[in-house]
mmCIF file of C-alpha atoms in Angstrom:
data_model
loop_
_atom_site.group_PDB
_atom_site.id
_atom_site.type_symbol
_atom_site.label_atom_id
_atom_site.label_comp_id
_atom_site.label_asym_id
_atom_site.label_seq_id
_atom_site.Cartn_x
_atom_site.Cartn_y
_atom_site.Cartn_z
ATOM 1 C CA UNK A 1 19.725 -2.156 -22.858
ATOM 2 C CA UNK A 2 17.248 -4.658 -23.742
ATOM 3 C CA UNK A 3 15.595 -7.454 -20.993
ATOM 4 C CA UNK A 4 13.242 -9.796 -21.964
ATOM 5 C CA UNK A 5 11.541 -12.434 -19.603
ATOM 6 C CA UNK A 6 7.477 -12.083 -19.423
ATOM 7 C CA UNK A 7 7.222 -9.110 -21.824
ATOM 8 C CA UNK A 8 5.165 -7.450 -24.466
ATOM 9 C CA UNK A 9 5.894 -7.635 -28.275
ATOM 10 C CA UNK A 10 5.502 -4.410 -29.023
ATOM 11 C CA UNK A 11 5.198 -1.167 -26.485
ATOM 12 C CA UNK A 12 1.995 -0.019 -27.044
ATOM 13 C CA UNK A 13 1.452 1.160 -23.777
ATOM 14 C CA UNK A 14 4.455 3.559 -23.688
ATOM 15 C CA UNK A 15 3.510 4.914 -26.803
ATOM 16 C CA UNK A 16 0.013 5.603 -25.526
ATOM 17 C CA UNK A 17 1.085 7.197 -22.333
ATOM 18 C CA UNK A 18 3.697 9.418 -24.488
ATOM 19 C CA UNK A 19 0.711 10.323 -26.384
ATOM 20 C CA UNK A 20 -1.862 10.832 -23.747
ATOM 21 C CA UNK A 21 0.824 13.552 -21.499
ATOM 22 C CA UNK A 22 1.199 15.249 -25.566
ATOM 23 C CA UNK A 23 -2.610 15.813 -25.779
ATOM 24 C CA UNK A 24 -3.414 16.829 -22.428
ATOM 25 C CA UNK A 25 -0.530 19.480 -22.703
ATOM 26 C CA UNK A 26 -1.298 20.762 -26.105
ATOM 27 C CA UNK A 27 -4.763 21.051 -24.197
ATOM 28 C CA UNK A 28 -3.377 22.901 -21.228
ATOM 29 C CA UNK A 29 -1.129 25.288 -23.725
ATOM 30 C CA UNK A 30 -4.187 26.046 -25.838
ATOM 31 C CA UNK A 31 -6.304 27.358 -22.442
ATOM 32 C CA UNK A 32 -3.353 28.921 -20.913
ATOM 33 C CA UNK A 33 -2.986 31.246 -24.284
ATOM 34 C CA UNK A 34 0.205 29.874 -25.851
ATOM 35 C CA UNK A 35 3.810 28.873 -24.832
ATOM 36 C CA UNK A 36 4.847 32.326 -22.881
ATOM 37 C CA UNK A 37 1.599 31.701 -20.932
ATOM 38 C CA UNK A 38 1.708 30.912 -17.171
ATOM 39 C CA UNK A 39 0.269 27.217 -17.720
ATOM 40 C CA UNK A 40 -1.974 28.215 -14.308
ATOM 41 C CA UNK A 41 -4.099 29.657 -16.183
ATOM 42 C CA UNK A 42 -5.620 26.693 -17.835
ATOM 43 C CA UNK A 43 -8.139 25.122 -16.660
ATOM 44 C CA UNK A 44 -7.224 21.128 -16.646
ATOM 45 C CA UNK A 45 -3.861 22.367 -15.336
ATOM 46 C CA UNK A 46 -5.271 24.337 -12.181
ATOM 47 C CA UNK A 47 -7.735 21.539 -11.249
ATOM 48 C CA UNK A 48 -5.025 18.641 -12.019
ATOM 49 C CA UNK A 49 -1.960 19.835 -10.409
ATOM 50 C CA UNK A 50 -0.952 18.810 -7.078
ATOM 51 C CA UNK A 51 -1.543 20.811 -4.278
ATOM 52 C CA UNK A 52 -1.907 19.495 -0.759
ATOM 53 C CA UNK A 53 -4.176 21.970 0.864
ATOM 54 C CA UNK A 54 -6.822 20.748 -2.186
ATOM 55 C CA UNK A 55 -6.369 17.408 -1.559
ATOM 56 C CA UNK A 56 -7.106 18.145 1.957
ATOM 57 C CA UNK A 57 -10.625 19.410 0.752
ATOM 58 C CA UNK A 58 -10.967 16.206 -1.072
ATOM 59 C CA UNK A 59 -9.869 16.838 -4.451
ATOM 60 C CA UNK A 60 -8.065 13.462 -4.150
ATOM 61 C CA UNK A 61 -8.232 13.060 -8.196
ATOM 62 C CA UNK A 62 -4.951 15.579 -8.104
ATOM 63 C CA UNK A 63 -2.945 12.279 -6.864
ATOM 64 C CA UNK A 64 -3.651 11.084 -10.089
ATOM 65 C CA UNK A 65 -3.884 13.830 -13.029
ATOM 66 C CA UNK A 66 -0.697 15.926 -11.604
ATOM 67 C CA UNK A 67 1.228 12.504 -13.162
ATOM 68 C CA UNK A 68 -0.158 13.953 -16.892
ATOM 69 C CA UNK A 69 0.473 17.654 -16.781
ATOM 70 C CA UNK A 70 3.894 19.652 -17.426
ATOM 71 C CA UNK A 71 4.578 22.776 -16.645
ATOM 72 C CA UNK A 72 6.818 23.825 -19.777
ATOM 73 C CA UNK A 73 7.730 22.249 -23.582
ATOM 74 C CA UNK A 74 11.138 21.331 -22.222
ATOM 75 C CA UNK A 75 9.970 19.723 -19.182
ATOM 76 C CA UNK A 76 7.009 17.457 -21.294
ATOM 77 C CA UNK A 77 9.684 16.837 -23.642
ATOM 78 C CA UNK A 78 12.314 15.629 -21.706
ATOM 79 C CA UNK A 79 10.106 13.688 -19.964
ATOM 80 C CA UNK A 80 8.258 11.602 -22.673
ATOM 81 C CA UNK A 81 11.844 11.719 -24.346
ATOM 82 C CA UNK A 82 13.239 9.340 -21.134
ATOM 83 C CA UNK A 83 10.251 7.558 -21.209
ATOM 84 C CA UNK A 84 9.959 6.545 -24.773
ATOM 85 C CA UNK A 85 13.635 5.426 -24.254
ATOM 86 C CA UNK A 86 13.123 3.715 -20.721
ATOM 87 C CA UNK A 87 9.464 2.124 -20.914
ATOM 88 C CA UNK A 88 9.894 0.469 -24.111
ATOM 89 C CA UNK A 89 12.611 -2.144 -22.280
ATOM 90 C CA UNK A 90 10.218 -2.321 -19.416
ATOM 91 C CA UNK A 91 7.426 -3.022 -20.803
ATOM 92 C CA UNK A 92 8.966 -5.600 -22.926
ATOM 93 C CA UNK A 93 10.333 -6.970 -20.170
ATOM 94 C CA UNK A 94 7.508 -7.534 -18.143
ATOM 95 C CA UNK A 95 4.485 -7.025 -20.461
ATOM 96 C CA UNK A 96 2.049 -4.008 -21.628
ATOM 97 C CA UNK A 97 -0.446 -4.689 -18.382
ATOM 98 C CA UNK A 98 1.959 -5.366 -15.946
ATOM 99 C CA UNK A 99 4.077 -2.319 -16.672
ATOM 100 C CA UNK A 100 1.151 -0.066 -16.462
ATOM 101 C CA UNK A 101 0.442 -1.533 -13.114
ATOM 102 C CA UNK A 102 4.117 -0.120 -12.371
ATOM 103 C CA UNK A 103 3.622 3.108 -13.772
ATOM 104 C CA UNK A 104 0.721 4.102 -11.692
ATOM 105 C CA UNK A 105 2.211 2.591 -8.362
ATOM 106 C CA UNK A 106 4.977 4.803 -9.245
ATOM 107 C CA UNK A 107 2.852 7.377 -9.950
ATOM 108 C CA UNK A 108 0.392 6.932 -6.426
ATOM 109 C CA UNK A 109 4.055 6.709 -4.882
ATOM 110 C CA UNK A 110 5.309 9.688 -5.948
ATOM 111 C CA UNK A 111 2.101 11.499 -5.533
ATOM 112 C CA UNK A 112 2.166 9.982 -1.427
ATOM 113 C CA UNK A 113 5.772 11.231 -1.141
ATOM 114 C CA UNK A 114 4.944 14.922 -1.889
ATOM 115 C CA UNK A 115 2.138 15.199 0.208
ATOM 116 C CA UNK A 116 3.959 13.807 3.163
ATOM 117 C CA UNK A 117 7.331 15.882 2.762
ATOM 118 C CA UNK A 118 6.527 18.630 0.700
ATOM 119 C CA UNK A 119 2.676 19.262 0.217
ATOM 120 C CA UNK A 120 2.453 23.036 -0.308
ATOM 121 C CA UNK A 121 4.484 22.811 -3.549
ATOM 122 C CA UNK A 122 2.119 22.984 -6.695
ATOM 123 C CA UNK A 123 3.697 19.981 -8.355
ATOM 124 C CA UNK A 124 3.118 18.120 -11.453
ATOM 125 C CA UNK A 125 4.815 15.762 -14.242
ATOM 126 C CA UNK A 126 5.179 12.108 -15.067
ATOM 127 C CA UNK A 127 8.339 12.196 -13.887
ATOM 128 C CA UNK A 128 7.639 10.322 -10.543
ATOM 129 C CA UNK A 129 6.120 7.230 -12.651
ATOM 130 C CA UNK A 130 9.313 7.520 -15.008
ATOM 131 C CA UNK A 131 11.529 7.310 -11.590
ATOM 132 C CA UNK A 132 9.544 4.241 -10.810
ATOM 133 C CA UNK A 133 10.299 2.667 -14.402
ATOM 134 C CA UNK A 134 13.904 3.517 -14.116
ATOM 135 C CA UNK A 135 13.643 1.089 -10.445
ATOM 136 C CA UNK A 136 11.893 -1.298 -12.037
ATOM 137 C CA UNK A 137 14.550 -1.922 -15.084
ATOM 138 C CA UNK A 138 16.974 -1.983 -12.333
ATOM 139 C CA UNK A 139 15.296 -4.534 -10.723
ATOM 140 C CA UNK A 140 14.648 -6.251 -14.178
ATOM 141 C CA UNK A 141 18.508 -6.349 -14.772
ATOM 142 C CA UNK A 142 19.291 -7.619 -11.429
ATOM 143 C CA UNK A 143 16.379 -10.306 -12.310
ATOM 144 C CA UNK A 144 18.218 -11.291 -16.109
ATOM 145 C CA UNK A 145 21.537 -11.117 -14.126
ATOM 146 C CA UNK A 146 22.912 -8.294 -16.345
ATOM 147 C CA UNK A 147 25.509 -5.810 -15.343
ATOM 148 C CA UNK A 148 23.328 -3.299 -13.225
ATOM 149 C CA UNK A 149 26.345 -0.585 -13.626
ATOM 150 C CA UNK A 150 24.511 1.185 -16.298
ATOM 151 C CA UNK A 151 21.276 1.832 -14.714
ATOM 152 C CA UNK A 152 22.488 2.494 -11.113
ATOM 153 C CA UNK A 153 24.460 5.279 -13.177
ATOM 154 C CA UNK A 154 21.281 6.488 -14.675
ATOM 155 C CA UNK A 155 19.402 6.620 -11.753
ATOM 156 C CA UNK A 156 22.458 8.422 -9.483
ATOM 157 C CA UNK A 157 22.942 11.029 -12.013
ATOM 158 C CA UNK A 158 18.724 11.930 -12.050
ATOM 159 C CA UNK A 159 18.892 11.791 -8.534
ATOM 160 C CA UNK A 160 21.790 14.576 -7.977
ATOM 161 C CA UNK A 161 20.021 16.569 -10.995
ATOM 162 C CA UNK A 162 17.185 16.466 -8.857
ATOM 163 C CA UNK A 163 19.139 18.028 -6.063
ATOM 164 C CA UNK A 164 20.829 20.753 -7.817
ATOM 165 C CA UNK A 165 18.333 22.097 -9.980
ATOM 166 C CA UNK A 166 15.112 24.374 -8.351
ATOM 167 C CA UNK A 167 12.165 23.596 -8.822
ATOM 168 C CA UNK A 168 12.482 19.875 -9.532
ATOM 169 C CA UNK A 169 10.054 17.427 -6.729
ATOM 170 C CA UNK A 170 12.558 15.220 -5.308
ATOM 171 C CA UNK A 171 10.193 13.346 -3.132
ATOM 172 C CA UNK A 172 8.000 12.499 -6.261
ATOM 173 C CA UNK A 173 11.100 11.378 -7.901
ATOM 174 C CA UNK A 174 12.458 9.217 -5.050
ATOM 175 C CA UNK A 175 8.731 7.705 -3.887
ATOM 176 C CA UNK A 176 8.253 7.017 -7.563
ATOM 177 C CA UNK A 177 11.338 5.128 -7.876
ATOM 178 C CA UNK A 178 11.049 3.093 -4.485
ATOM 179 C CA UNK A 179 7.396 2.638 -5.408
ATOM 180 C CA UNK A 180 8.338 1.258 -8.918
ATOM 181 C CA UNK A 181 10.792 -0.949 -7.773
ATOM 182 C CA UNK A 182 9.308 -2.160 -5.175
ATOM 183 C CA UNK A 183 6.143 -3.282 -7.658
ATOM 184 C CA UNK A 184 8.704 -4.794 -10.362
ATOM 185 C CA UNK A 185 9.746 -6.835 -7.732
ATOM 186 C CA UNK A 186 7.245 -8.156 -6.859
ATOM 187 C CA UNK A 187 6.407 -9.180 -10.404
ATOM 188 C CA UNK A 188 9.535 -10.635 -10.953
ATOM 189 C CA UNK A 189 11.306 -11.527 -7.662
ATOM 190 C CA UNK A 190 8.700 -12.606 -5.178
ATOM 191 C CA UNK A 191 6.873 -15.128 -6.854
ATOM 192 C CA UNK A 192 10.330 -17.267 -7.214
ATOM 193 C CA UNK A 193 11.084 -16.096 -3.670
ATOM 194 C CA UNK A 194 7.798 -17.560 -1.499
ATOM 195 C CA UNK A 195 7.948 -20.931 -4.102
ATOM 196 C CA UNK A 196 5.247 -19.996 -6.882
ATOM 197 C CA UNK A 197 6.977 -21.037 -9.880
ATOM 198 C CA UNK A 198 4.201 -21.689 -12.367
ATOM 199 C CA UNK A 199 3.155 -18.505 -14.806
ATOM 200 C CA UNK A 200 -0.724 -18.807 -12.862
ATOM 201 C CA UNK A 201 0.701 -18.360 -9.553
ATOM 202 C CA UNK A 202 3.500 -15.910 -10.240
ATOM 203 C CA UNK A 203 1.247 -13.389 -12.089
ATOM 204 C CA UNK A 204 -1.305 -13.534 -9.091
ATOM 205 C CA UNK A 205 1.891 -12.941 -6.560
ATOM 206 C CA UNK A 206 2.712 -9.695 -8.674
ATOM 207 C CA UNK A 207 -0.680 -8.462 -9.219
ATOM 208 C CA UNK A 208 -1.024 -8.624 -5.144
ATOM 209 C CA UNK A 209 2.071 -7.074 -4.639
ATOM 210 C CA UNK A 210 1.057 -3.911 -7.348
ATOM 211 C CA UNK A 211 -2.669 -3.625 -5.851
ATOM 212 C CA UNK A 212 -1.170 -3.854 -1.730
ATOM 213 C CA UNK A 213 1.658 -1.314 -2.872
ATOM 214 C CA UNK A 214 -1.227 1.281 -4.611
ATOM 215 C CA UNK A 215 -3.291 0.494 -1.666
ATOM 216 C CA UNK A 216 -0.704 1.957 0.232
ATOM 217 C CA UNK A 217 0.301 4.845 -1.535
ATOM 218 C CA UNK A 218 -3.042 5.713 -1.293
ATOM 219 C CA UNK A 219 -3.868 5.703 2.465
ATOM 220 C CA UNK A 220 -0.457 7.822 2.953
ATOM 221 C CA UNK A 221 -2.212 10.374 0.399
ATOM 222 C CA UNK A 222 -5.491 9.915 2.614
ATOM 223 C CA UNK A 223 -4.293 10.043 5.601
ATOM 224 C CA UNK A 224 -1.702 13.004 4.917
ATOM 225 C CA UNK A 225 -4.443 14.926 3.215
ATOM 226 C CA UNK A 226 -6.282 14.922 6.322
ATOM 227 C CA UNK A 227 -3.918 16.980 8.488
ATOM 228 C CA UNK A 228 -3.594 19.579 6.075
#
């Protein structure tokens, strides 16, 4: 599935983020001791992950780096493996900056879901932002008016893997992917929708609607945080 409107000529930016989560958890493997190693144990992993009651003593940078660290090979793999195949159409389809302005609202999104419904889990993975691309190519398609069959199938069948399988953070999956949506839209459905047509205006519309929806996200973290 390919959608084109505003977007990048190449994907740089998904290749960058595939290779930035690679690094930090060939980092994380080599302080933990190797693949059998309880990932804990590393250093960047234990200050990174997300962990409510830390947050709550104002380690608020865990919002953040919990969206680059994985707890296993097969879960960084599958991960960068959906998001090499998913982020390439979105950021094509709405250019390098603006998709990375998607991918951390998703990301602060996912982050604000946890805390609020399920903050004494240790959770981490990029998963949440990927769950925010998958909305926003949704909202892309429905955008190109293309067949949205295909990616409503996508994102049912990640959401009921989510719910059968332990140990998988819904809530970062589902605040990613209203989070991400949410943002896409307002890149590419809310300029057209209050009358700002031309590229100037539009692109000011959209960067509003990313930097109000991270603003967001992050009070919930704040404010959550503060009650634990």
């Amino acid at each position: 599935m390919t959608v084109r409107t505003m977007g990048a000529t190449r994907p740089t930016a998904t290749y960058a983020l595939i290779a930035v989560n690679v690094v930090i958890f060939v980092i994380t493997l080599a302080q933990a001791g190797g693949l059998s190693a309880n990932l804990l144990r590393s250093r960047i992993f234990a200050d990174g992950v997300l962990f409510g009651p830390l947050v709550g003593n104002g380690e608020y940078w865990r919002i953040l780096t919990s969206g680059f660290l994985h707890y296993s090979l097969i879960h960084v793999g599958l991960n960068m493996l959906t998001l090499y195949i998913l982020g390439r159409d979105l950021e094509m389809a709405i250019g390098t900056r603006r998709f990375l302005g998607v991918y951390l609202t998703a990301l602060f999104g996912g982050s604000a879901a946890v805390l609020i419904f399920s903050p004494f889990a240790a959770t981490a993975g990029a998963s949440g932002a990927i769950y925010g691309v998958m909305g926003g190519l949704l909202v892309a398609v429905i955008k190109a008016k293309l067949p949205p069959g295909q990616i409503i199938g996508l994102i049912v069948i990640n959401i009921v893997i989510s719910l059968t399988i332990p140990n998988i953070s819904l809530w970062a999956h589902l605040g990613g992917l209203a989070f991400g949506a949410a943002a896409t839209a307002g890149v590419l459905l809310l300029p057209q929708r209050i009358g700002r047509r031309d590229a100037a205006s539009a692109s000011l519309v959209g960067w509003l609607s990313i930097g109000i929806l991270v603003l967001v996200a992050l009070l919930i973290c704040v404010a959550r945080a503060a009650t634990l």
